[in-house]
Coordinates of C-alpha atoms in Angstrom, one line a residue:
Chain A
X466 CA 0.0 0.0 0.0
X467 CA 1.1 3.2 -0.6
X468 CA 2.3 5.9 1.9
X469 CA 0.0 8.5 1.1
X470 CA -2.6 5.9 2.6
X471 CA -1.2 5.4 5.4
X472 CA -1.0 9.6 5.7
X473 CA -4.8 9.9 4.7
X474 CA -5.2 7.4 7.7
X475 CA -3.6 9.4 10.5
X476 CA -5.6 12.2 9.5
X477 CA -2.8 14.3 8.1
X478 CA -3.5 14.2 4.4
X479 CA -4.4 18.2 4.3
X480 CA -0.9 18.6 6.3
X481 CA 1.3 21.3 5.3
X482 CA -1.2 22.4 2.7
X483 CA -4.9 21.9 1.9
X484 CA -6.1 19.6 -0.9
X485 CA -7.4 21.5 -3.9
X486 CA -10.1 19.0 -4.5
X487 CA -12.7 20.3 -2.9
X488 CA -12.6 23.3 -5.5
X489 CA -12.4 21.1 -8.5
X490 CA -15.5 19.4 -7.0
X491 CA -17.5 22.0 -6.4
X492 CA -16.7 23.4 -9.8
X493 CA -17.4 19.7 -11.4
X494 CA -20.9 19.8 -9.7
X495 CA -21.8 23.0 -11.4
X496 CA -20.3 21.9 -14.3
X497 CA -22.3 18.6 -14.4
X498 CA -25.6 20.1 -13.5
X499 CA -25.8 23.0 -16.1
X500 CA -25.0 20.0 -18.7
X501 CA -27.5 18.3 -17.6
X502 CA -30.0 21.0 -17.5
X503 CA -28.7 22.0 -21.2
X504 CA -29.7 18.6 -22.1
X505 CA -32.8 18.3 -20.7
X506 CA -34.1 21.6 -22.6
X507 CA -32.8 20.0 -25.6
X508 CA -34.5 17.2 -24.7
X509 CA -37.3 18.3 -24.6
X510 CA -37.8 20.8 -27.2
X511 CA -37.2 16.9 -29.6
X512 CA -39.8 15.2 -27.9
X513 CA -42.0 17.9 -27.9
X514 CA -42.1 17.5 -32.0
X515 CA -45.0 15.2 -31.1
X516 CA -46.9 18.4 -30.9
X517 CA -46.2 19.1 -34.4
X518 CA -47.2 15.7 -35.7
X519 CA -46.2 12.0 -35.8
X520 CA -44.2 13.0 -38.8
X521 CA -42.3 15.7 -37.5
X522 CA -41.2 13.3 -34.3
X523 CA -40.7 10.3 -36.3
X524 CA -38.2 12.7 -38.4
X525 CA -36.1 14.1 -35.4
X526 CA -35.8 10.1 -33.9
X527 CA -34.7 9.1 -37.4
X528 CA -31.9 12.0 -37.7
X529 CA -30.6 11.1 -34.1
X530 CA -30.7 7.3 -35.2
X531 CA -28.4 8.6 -38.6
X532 CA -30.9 7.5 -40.9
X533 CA -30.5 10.1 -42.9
X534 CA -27.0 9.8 -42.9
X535 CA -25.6 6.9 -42.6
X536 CA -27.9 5.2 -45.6
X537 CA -29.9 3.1 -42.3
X538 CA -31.0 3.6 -38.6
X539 CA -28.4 2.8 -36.2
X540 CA -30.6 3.4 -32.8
X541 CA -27.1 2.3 -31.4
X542 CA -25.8 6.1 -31.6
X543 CA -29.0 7.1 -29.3
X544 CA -27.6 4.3 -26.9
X545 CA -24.1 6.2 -27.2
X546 CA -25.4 9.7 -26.4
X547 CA -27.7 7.9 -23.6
X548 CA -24.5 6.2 -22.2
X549 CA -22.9 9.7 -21.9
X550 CA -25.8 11.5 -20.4
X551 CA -26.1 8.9 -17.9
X552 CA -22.2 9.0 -16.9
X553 CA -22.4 13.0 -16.4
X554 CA -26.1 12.1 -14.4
X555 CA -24.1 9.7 -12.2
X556 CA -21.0 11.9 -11.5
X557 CA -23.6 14.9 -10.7
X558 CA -25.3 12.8 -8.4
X559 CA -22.2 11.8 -6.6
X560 CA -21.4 15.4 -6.1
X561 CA -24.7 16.8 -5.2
X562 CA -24.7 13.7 -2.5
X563 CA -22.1 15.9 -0.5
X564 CA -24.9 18.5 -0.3
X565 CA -27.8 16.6 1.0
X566 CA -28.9 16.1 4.5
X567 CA -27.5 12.7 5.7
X568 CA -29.1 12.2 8.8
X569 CA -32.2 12.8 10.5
X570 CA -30.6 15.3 12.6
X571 CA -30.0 17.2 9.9
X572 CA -33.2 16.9 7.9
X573 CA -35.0 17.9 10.9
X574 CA -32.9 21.1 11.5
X575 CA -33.0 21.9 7.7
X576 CA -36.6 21.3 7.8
X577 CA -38.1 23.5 10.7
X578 CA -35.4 26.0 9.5
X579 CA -37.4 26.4 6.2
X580 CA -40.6 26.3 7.5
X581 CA -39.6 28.5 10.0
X582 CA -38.1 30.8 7.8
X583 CA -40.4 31.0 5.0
X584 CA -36.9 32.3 3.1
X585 CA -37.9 31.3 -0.5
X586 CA -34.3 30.5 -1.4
X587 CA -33.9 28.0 1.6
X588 CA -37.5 26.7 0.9
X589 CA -36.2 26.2 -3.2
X590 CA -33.3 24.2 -2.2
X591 CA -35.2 21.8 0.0
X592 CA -37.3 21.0 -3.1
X593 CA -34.4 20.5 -4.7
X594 CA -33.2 18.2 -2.4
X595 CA -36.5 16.1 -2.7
X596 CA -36.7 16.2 -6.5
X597 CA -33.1 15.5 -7.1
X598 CA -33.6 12.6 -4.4
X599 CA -36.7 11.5 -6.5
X600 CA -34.5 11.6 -9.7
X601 CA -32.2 8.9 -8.4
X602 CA -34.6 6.5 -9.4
X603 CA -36.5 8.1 -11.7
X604 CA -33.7 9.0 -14.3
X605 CA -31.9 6.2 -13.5
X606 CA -34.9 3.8 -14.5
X607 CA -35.5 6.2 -17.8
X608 CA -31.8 5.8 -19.0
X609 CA -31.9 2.6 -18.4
X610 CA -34.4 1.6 -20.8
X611 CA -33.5 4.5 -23.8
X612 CA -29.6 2.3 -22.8
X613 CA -30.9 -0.7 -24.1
X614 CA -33.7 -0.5 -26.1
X615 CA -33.1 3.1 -28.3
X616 CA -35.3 1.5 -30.9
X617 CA -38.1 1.6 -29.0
X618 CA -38.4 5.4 -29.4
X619 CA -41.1 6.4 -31.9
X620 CA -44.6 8.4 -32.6
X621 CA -46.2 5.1 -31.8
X622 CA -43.3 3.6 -29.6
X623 CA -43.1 6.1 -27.4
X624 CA -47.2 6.6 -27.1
X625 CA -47.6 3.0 -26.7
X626 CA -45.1 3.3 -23.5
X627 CA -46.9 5.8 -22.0
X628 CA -50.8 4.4 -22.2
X629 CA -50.6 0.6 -23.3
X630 CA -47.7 -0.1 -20.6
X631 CA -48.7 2.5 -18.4
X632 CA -46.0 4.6 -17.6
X633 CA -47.7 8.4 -18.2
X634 CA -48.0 8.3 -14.1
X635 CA -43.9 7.7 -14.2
X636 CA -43.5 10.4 -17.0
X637 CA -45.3 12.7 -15.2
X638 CA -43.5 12.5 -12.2
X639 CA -40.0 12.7 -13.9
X640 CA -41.6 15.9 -15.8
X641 CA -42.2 17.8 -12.6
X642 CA -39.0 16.5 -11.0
X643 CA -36.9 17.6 -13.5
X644 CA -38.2 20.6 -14.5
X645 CA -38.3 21.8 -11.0
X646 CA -34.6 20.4 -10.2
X647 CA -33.2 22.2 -13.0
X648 CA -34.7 25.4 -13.6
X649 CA -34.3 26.0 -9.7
X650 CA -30.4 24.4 -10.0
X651 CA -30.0 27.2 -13.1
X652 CA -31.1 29.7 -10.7
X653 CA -28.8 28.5 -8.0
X654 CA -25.9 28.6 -10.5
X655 CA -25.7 32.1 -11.5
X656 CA -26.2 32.9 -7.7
X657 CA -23.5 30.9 -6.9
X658 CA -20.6 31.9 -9.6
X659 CA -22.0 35.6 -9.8
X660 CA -22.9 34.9 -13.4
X661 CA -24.4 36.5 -15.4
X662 CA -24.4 39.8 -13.4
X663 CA -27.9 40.7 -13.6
X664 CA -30.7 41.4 -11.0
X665 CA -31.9 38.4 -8.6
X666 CA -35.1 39.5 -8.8
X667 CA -34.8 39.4 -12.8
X668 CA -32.8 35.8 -13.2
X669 CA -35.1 34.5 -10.1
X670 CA -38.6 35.8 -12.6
X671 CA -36.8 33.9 -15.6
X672 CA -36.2 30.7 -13.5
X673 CA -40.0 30.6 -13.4
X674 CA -40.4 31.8 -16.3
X675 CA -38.6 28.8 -18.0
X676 CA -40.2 26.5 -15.3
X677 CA -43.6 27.2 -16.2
X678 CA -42.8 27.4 -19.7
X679 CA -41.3 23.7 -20.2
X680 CA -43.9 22.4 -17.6
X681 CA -46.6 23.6 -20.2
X682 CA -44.8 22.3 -23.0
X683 CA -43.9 18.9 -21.1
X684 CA -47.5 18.5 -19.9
X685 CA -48.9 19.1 -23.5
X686 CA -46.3 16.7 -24.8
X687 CA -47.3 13.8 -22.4
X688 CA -51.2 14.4 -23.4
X689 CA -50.4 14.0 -26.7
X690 CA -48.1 10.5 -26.2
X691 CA -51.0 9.7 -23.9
X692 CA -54.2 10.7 -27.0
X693 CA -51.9 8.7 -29.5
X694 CA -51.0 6.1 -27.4
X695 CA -54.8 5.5 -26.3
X696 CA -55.9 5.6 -30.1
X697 CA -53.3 3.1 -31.3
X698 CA -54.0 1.1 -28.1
X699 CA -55.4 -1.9 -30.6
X700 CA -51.9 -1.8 -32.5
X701 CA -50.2 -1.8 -29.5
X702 CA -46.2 -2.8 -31.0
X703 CA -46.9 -1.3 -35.0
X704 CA -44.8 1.0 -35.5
X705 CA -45.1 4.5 -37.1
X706 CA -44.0 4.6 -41.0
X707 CA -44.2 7.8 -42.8
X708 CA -46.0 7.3 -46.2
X709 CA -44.2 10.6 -47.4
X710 CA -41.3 13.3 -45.7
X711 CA -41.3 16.9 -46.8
X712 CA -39.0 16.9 -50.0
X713 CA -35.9 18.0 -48.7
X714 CA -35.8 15.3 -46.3
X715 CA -37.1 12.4 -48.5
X716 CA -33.4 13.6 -50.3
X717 CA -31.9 13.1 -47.2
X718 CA -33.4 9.7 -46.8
X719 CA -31.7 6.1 -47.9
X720 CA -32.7 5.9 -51.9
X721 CA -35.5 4.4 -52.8
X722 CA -37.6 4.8 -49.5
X723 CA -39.9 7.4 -50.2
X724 CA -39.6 6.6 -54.1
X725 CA -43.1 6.0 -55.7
X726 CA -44.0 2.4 -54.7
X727 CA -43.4 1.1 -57.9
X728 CA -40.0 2.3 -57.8
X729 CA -39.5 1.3 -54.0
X730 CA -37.7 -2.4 -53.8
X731 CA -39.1 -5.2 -52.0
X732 CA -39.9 -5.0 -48.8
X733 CA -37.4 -8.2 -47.3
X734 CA -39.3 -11.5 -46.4
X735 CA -38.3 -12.7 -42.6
X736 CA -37.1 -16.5 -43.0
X737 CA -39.4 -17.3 -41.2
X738 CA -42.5 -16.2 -42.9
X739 CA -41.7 -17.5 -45.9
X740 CA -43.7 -20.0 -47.9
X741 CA -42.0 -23.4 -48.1
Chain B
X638 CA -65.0 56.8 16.4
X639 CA -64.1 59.2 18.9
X640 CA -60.5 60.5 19.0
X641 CA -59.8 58.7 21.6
X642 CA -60.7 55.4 20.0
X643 CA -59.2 56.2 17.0
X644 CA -55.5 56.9 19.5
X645 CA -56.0 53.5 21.1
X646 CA -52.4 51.8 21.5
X647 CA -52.7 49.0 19.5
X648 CA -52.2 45.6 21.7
X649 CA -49.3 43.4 20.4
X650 CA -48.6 40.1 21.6
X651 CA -45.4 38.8 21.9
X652 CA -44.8 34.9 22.6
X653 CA -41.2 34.9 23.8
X654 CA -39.3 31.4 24.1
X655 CA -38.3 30.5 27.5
X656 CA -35.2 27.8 28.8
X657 CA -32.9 27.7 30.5
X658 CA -30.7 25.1 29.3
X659 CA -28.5 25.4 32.9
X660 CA -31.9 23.8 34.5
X661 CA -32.0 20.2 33.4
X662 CA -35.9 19.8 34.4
X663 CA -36.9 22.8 32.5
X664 CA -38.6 22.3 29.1
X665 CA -38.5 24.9 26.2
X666 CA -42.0 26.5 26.2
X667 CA -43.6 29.7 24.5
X668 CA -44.4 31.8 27.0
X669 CA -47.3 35.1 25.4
X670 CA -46.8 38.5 27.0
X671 CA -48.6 41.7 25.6
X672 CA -48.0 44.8 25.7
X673 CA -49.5 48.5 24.4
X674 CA -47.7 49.8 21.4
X675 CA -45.8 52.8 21.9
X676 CA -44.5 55.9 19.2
X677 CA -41.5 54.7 17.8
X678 CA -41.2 51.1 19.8
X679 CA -39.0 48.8 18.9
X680 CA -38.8 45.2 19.9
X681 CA -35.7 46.1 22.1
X682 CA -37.9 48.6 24.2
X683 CA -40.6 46.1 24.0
X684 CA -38.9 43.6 25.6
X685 CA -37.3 46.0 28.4
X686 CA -41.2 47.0 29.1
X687 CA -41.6 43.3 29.4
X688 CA -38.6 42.8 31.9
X689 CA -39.3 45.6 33.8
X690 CA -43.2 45.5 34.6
X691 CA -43.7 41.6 33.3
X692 CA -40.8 39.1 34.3
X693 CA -37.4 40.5 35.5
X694 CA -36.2 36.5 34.7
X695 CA -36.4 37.4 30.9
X696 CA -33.0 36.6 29.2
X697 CA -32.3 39.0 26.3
X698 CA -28.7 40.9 25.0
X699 CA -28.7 44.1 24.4
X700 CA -25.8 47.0 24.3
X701 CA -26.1 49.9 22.2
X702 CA -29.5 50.0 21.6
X703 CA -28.2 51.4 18.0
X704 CA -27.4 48.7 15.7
X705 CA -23.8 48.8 16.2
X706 CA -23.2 46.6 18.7
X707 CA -24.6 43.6 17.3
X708 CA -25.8 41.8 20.6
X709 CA -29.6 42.1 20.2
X710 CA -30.1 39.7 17.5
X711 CA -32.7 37.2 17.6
X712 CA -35.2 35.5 15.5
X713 CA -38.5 37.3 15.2
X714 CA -41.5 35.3 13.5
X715 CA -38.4 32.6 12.4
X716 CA -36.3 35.5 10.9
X717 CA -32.8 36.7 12.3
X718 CA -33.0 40.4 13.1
X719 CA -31.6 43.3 15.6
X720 CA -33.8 43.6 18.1
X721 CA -33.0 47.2 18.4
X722 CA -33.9 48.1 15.1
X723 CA -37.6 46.4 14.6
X724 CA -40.2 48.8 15.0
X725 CA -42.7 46.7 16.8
X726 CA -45.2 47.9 14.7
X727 CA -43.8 46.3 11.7
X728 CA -44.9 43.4 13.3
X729 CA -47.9 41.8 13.3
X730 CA -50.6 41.8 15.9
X731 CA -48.6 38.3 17.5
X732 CA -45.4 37.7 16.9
X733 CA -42.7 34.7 18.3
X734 CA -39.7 35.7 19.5
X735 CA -37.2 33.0 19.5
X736 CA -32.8 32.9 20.4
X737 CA -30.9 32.5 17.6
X738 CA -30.3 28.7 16.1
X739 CA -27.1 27.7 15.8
X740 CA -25.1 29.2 19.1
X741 CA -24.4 28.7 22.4
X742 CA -28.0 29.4 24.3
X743 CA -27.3 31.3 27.2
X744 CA -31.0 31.7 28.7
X745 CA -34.1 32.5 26.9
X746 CA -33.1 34.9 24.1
X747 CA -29.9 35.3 25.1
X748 CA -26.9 33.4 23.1
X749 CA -23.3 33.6 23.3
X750 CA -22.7 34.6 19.7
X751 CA -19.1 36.1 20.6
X752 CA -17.7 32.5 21.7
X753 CA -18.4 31.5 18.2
X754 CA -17.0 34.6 16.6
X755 CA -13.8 34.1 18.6
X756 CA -13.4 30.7 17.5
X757 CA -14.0 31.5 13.5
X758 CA -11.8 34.5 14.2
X759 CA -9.0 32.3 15.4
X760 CA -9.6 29.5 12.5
X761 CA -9.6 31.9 9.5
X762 CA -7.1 34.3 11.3
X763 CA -9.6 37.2 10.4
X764 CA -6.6 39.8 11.0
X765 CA -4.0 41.9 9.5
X766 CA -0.9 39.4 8.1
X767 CA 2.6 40.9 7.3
X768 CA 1.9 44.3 9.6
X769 CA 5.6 45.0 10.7
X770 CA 6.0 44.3 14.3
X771 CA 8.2 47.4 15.4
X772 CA 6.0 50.3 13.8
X773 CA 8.2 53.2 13.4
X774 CA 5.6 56.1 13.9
X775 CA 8.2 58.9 12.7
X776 CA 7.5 57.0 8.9
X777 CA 4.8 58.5 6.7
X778 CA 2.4 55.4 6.8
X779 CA 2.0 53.4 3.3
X780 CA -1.3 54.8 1.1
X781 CA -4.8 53.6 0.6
X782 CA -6.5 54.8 -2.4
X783 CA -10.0 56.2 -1.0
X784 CA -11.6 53.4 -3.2
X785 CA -9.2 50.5 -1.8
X786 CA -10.5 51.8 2.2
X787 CA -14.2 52.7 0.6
X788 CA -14.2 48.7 -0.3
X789 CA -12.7 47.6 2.9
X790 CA -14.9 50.0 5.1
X791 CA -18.1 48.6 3.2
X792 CA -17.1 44.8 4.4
X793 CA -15.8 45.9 8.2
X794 CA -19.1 47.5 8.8
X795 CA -19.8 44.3 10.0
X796 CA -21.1 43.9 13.4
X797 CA -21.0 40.1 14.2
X798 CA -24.8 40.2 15.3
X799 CA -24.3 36.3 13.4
X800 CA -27.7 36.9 11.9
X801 CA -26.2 35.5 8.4
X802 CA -25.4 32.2 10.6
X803 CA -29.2 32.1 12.1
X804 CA -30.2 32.6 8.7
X805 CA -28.1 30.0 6.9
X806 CA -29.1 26.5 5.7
X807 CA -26.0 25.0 5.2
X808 CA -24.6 26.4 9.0
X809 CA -27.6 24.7 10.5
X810 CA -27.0 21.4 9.0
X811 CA -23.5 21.6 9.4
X812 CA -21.9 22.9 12.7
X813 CA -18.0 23.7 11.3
X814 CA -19.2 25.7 8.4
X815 CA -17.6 29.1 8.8
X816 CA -20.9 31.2 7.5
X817 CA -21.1 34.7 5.2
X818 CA -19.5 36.5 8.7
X819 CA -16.5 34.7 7.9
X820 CA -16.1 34.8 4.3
X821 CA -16.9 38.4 5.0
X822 CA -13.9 38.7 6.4
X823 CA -11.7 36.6 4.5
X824 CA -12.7 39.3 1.4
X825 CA -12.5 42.5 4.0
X826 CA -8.6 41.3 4.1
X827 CA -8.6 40.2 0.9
X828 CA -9.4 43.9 -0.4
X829 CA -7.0 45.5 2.6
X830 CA -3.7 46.7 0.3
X831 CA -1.8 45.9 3.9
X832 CA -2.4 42.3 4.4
X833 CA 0.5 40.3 2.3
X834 CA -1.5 36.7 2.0
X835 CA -2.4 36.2 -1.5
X836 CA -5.5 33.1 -2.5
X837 CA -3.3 30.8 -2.1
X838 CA -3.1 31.6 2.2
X839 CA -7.0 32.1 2.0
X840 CA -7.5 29.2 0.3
X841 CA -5.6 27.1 3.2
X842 CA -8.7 28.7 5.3
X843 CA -11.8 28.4 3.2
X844 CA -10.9 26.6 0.3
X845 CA -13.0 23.8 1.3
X846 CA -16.6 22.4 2.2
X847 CA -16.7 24.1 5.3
X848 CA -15.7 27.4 3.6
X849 CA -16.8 28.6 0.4
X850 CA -17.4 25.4 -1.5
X851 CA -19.6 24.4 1.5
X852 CA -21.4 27.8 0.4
X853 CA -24.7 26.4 -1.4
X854 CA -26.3 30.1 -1.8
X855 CA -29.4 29.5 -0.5
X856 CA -28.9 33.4 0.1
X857 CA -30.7 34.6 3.1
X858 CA -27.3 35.7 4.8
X859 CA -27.8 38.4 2.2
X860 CA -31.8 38.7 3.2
X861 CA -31.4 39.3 6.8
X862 CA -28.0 41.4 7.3
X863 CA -28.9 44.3 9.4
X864 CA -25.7 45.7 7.8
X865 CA -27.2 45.0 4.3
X866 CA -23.6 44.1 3.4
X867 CA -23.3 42.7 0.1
X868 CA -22.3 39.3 0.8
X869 CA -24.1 37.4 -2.1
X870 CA -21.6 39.5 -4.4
X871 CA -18.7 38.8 -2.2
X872 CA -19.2 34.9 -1.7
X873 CA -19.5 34.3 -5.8
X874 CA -16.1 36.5 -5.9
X875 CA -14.5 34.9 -3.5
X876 CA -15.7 31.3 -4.9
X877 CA -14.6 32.4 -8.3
X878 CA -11.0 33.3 -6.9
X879 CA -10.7 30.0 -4.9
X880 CA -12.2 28.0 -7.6
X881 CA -8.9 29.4 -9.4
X882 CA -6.7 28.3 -6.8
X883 CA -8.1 24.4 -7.5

């Protein structure tokens, strides 16, 4: 074993001078969380496409998927983004750990502190503290399954998730979890950096500005997963197909797939459906 | 209404917090006295009505009756503030009065915030480094720009009421954290021309998760100072600097 070990163990590892960690840490946390937060507006700007049709969805999956890139769908590159989104969502958990109350002592304290306080600050990071608790499991369950199974991501994929399998109650959770955890861990961030220099008052009326504003466009996105889903509840596992793209993007597609069907080439037989 | 309605003192009620924590068979309870409103009352003359005509046991700090000296701070309605300078009627009809969280209770409303200051004083060694030790007072002393002692005069106005420690979070939950009085400071010396430590010494005292970095600006250090220092400003500053250090 090594001596610095043995150091760390008599309690003199910050002895003569102080570890920097802590500094990287704290910046790393920030760093993570605003990523995240960046994501998930992303994020949900593409699902949100649902709202202008199943078209415009099934498009934005496609292009993610390189479909109309690569000559195919590779739903493997969504598993590659979704791999790195969960590595940063596991590091910022890790870090934000350091921050939460870890006993009941300290829950208890923190609590009748912010109800005795009625600071809204204070009372903001408590909810933070319970939504980011709630999206331990939450995310973790939702990256999960976009990990290994990214083809299962669709107009009618998606929809069938959310009414046929019954998990609009779990979306809807996540939805208020996350937008609530990151528009108020935005907030938190230009308070804590001092960046950008503007009014409290102003960033604070933006931070719930941008809350309210994905929290409309989240809740309208889940009722229309939830209208489609219900509708195609009879062809529960079909999935969407496009009979035509705009122009420009039936270019972008592999050849032949949007060609008139006479010109299109034979759909492939599975093995196993075919006549002996 | 006749005049003299119309005049009425208005009747506040103030439910004061009562323990002694030197009497192991006494139990923290709320205890309601009331009193007339007055012209011009504050809380700290409240409470020596209360004293003097009420309960001559009733533990409370005061000195300057001013808001310099720092020693009336409690927590009014669950907010740190001077008791000296809340007009009682600011307040509404009942009110709780209750000793600031986080330091040594002395008796009632009474808490020994200057223990505590000591002891972060002594930690972040909150004065002047590098001052020479044989002052030669025939020597013109060394120059301060008026905006180098306008920025370190804005920070000292500090009176250690330790309101910003009542009112923080993260102090409440955590015990060694050294709260916006001591980063405070750390950036009144910072600013001082006179003190030689550069961020790397400052870092050795609040470069870590009991100093700034423990910081999670929840803010209402900022909210409650009497002083109305600017400390949200000063803790990102100072965060940014020691961030630099890392």
């Amino acid at each position: 074993m090594s001596e610095s070990v043995f150091i760390a163990q008599a309690g003199l590892a910050e002895c003569p001078r102080k570890r920097r960690l802590p500094a990287r840490l704290d910046l790393l946390q920030s760093g993570s969380g605003l990523i995240l937060a960046l994501f998930m507006w992303g994020h949900m700007f593409f699902v949100a496409s649902i709202l202008l049709g199943e078209t415009a969805m099934w498009s934005i999956t496609r292009m993610f998927e390189g479909y109309f890139f690569l000559g195919g769908s590779q739903p493997r590159l969504v598993s590659g983004v979704v791999a790195g989104v969960l590595l940063v969502f596991v590091l910022h958990a890790l870090l934000a750990l350091r921050k939460f109350p870890i006993s009941f002592r300290q829950l208890q304290t923190m609590r009748a502190h912010v109800k005795a306080m009625r600071h809204e600050d204070s009372t903001l990071w408590i909810w933070q503290v319970y939504t980011g608790f709630a999206l331990f499991f939450l995310a973790s369950a939702h990256l999960y399954q976009m990990l290994v199974w990214p083809q299962n991501i669709g107009p009618y994929a998606s929809a069938d998730r959310m009414w046929s399998d019954g998990l609009w109650p779990f979306y809807l959770l996540m939805l208020l979890a996350v937008e609530l955890h990151g528009g108020i861990g935005l907030y938190r961030l230009t308070m804590k950096w001092g960046w950008p220099n503007a009014s409290r008052e102003l960033l604070k009326k933006l931070k719930w500005a941008l809350t309210a504003f994905f929290l409309i466009l989240g809740l309208a996105t889940l009722g229309a997963y939830m209208k489609i889903g219900f509708e195609h509840r009879a062809h529960y596992g079909e999935r969407y197909q496009p009979e035509h793209l705009p122009t420009w993007l039936e270019h972008l597609a592999p050849q032949g797939d949007f060609a008139p069907p006479s010109e299109r080439a034979p759909t492939p037989i599975h093995p196993l459906e075919r006549q002996p | 209404m006749s005049a003299e309605q119309h005049n009425a003192p208005r009747k506040v009620t103030l439910n004061i917090l009562r323990y002694n924590p030197q009497d192991e068979n006494d139990i923290p309870r709320l205890q309601a006295c009331d009193i007339e409103e007055a012209d011009g009352m504050t809380l700290f003359i409240a409470l020596n009505e209360i004293r003097e005509h009420q309960d001559p046991t009733l533990q409370f700090d005061f000195v300057c009756r001013a808001g310099i000296c720092g020693s009336c701070a409690m927590m009014v309605n669950g907010s740190p503030r001077l008791a000296c300078r809340t007009l009682v009627k600011e307040l509404p009809q009942v009110s709780t009065l209750t000793p600031l969280p986080f330091f040594e209770l002395i008796g009632d409303l009474s808490v020994n915030t200057g223990k505590w200051m000591r002891g972060m004083s002594e930690r972040l060694e909150t004065w002047l480094h590098g001052v020479e030790e044989n002052v030669d007072l025939r020597k013109i002393e060394a120059r301060m720009t008026p905006e180098e002692a306008d920025a370190v005069y804005e920070m000292d106005r500090c009176v250690e009421c330790g309101c910003c420690v009542a009112a923080c979070g993260t102090a409440q939950m955590r015990p060694d954290f050294v709260g916006a009085v001591g980063m405070g400071k750390i950036a009144r010396f910072r600013l001082d021309p006179r003190d030689t430590r550069n961020d790397d010494d400052y870092f050795e005292v609040i470069g870590d998760d009991t100093g700034v970095f423990g910081c999670m600006s929840l803010l209402a250090c900022h909210d409650v100072c009497p002083k109305s220092l600017p400390l949200k400003t000063q803790i990102a500053f100072l965060r940014r600097k020691m961030a630099l250090i890392g």
